[in-house]
Amino acid sequence: MKMHCSWIAALALVVAPASAQPDASPLAEVRFALGSTTLPVGFEQLGNAAAWAKENPEGMLVVEGHADRLGPPRVNLIVSMKRADSVVEQLLVLGVGREQLVVAGFGSSNAGRRVKVWSTRGMPGEIEKQLRRRGAKTVQTSQQMASL
């Protein structure tokens, strides 16, 4: 039964609407030091993500926070969200609107100590479903972000 459920989940990812899938590769990938949630100084790739958002006002930027597997899962989830939040704050400074952001915390993940930012033209609900299928523990959609 477990194998059958995994197969169904894999099939769901394959047939998910293309608009909810990330564009080919991340627009930015920020690596953090062990235990750090502070955005590294001089991180230029976020400018590329902000430029994409300005050129594509109907598009969304998805900010994925990840942590390594060294700490307890609950702490790693908090760290992954704080890392994502530090990237979101910089994107806001660069002129990206909250309504264009979806933020996900993965906690402990194989991606390690990083935040990935990718673009999509999907709807927030589709994006959230896709992120949760990929293992996101928490997701904040653009509507939730806009109300903050």
Tab-separated table of C-alpha atoms in Angstrom:
chain	number	residue	atom	x	y	z
A	1	MET	CA	0.000	0.000	0.000
A	2	LYS	CA	2.805	2.406	0.874
A	3	MET	CA	4.420	1.889	-2.540
A	4	HIS	CA	1.073	2.511	-4.214
A	5	CYS	CA	0.661	5.844	-2.357
A	6	SER	CA	4.195	6.904	-3.343
A	7	TRP	CA	3.413	6.088	-6.962
A	8	ILE	CA	0.231	8.171	-6.819
A	9	ALA	CA	2.141	11.095	-5.284
A	10	ALA	CA	4.772	10.849	-8.023
A	11	LEU	CA	2.057	10.757	-10.681
A	12	ALA	CA	0.403	13.821	-9.144
A	13	LEU	CA	3.660	15.755	-9.519
A	14	VAL	CA	3.945	14.731	-13.163
A	15	VAL	CA	0.399	15.763	-14.033
A	16	ALA	CA	0.332	18.931	-11.899
A	17	PRO	CA	-0.447	22.001	-13.970
A	18	ALA	CA	2.688	23.280	-15.683
A	19	SER	CA	1.891	26.775	-14.440
A	20	ALA	CA	2.417	25.632	-10.831
A	21	GLN	CA	5.814	24.125	-11.591
A	22	PRO	CA	8.950	26.208	-11.090
A	23	ASP	CA	10.669	27.668	-14.118
A	24	ALA	CA	13.723	25.681	-15.243
A	25	SER	CA	16.158	26.607	-12.475
A	26	PRO	CA	16.134	28.848	-9.428
A	27	LEU	CA	16.579	32.558	-10.085
A	28	ALA	CA	18.608	32.728	-6.882
A	29	GLU	CA	20.103	30.345	-4.369
A	30	VAL	CA	21.448	31.693	-1.092
A	31	ARG	CA	23.734	29.514	1.022
A	32	PHE	CA	23.784	30.156	4.766
A	33	ALA	CA	26.475	29.432	7.320
A	34	LEU	CA	25.839	26.715	9.896
A	35	GLY	CA	23.146	27.939	12.299
A	36	SER	CA	22.838	31.325	10.569
A	37	THR	CA	19.588	32.951	9.520
A	38	THR	CA	21.220	36.228	8.451
A	39	LEU	CA	21.358	36.957	4.743
A	40	PRO	CA	24.974	36.879	3.553
A	41	VAL	CA	26.351	40.324	2.636
A	42	GLY	CA	26.449	41.342	-1.018
A	43	PHE	CA	24.110	38.749	-2.432
A	44	GLU	CA	23.517	39.876	-6.016
A	45	GLN	CA	21.349	37.000	-7.308
A	46	LEU	CA	18.338	38.399	-5.457
A	47	GLY	CA	18.470	41.359	-7.837
A	48	ASN	CA	17.835	38.937	-10.707
A	49	ALA	CA	14.776	37.569	-8.908
A	50	ALA	CA	13.478	41.087	-8.172
A	51	ALA	CA	13.996	42.106	-11.810
A	52	TRP	CA	12.027	39.049	-12.979
A	53	ALA	CA	9.174	39.936	-10.599
A	54	LYS	CA	9.055	43.525	-11.894
A	55	GLU	CA	9.060	42.357	-15.521
A	56	ASN	CA	6.353	39.743	-14.795
A	57	PRO	CA	3.785	41.387	-12.502
A	58	GLU	CA	1.408	38.433	-13.021
A	59	GLY	CA	4.133	36.010	-11.902
A	60	MET	CA	5.050	34.731	-8.466
A	61	LEU	CA	8.361	34.255	-6.693
A	62	VAL	CA	8.542	31.183	-4.496
A	63	VAL	CA	11.013	31.428	-1.620
A	64	GLU	CA	11.957	27.997	-0.230
A	65	GLY	CA	13.796	27.842	3.087
A	66	HIS	CA	15.823	24.723	3.912
A	67	ALA	CA	17.953	23.542	6.829
A	68	ASP	CA	20.440	20.716	7.136
A	69	ARG	CA	19.659	17.617	9.202
A	70	LEU	CA	21.976	18.399	12.131
A	71	GLY	CA	19.426	19.789	14.599
A	72	PRO	CA	16.020	18.730	15.898
A	73	PRO	CA	13.269	18.832	13.236
A	74	ARG	CA	11.268	21.572	14.998
A	75	VAL	CA	14.314	23.837	15.316
A	76	ASN	CA	15.261	23.177	11.692
A	77	LEU	CA	11.787	24.212	10.541
A	78	ILE	CA	12.106	27.495	12.437
A	79	VAL	CA	15.593	28.066	10.999
A	80	SER	CA	14.392	27.325	7.455
A	81	MET	CA	11.558	29.870	7.805
A	82	LYS	CA	13.842	32.527	9.302
A	83	ARG	CA	16.226	32.059	6.386
A	84	ALA	CA	13.344	32.415	3.934
A	85	ASP	CA	12.128	35.507	5.797
A	86	SER	CA	15.555	37.153	5.502
A	87	VAL	CA	15.415	36.629	1.727
A	88	VAL	CA	11.827	37.920	1.580
A	89	GLU	CA	12.825	41.085	3.447
A	90	GLN	CA	15.577	41.764	0.893
A	91	LEU	CA	13.196	41.107	-2.013
A	92	LEU	CA	10.762	43.631	-0.499
A	93	VAL	CA	13.591	46.180	-0.243
A	94	LEU	CA	14.337	45.521	-3.922
A	95	GLY	CA	10.741	46.416	-4.819
A	96	VAL	CA	8.981	43.054	-5.028
A	97	GLY	CA	5.388	43.231	-3.771
A	98	ARG	CA	4.190	40.851	-1.053
A	99	GLU	CA	1.385	39.794	-3.393
A	100	GLN	CA	4.023	38.193	-5.660
A	101	LEU	CA	5.532	36.015	-2.926
A	102	VAL	CA	4.914	32.504	-1.684
A	103	VAL	CA	7.156	31.395	1.183
A	104	ALA	CA	7.754	27.768	2.154
A	105	GLY	CA	9.666	26.222	5.018
A	106	PHE	CA	10.970	22.712	4.464
A	107	GLY	CA	12.892	22.304	7.715
A	108	SER	CA	15.427	19.467	7.544
A	109	SER	CA	16.070	18.701	3.902
A	110	ASN	CA	18.594	17.289	1.482
A	111	ALA	CA	18.935	20.823	0.054
A	112	GLY	CA	20.900	21.803	3.162
A	113	ARG	CA	21.459	25.310	4.521
A	114	ARG	CA	20.017	27.390	1.718
A	115	VAL	CA	17.100	29.340	0.335
A	116	LYS	CA	16.025	28.845	-3.263
A	117	VAL	CA	13.994	31.447	-5.140
A	118	TRP	CA	12.191	30.355	-8.276
A	119	SER	CA	9.614	31.917	-10.540
A	120	THR	CA	6.270	30.662	-11.746
A	121	ARG	CA	3.098	31.930	-13.310
A	122	GLY	CA	0.982	29.514	-11.278
A	123	MET	CA	-1.814	30.457	-8.923
A	124	PRO	CA	-1.029	30.540	-5.182
A	125	GLY	CA	-3.277	27.555	-4.417
A	126	GLU	CA	-1.596	25.425	-7.091
A	127	ILE	CA	1.831	26.486	-5.892
A	128	GLU	CA	0.991	25.612	-2.278
A	129	LYS	CA	-0.220	22.124	-3.255
A	130	GLN	CA	2.920	21.491	-5.287
A	131	LEU	CA	5.181	22.677	-2.440
A	132	ARG	CA	3.398	20.485	0.098
A	133	ARG	CA	3.721	17.460	-2.188
A	134	ARG	CA	7.459	18.181	-2.339
A	135	GLY	CA	7.680	18.198	1.461
A	136	ALA	CA	7.126	21.793	2.597
A	137	LYS	CA	6.045	21.815	6.239
A	138	THR	CA	4.648	25.347	6.129
A	139	VAL	CA	3.548	27.598	3.264
A	140	GLN	CA	2.514	31.253	3.306
A	141	THR	CA	0.682	32.320	0.160
A	142	SER	CA	0.699	35.780	-1.342
A	143	GLN	CA	-2.736	36.547	0.116
A	144	GLN	CA	-1.476	35.758	3.619
A	145	MET	CA	1.703	37.755	2.998
A	146	ALA	CA	-0.251	40.781	1.709
A	147	SER	CA	-2.251	40.916	4.940
A	148	LEU	CA	0.900	41.195	7.089
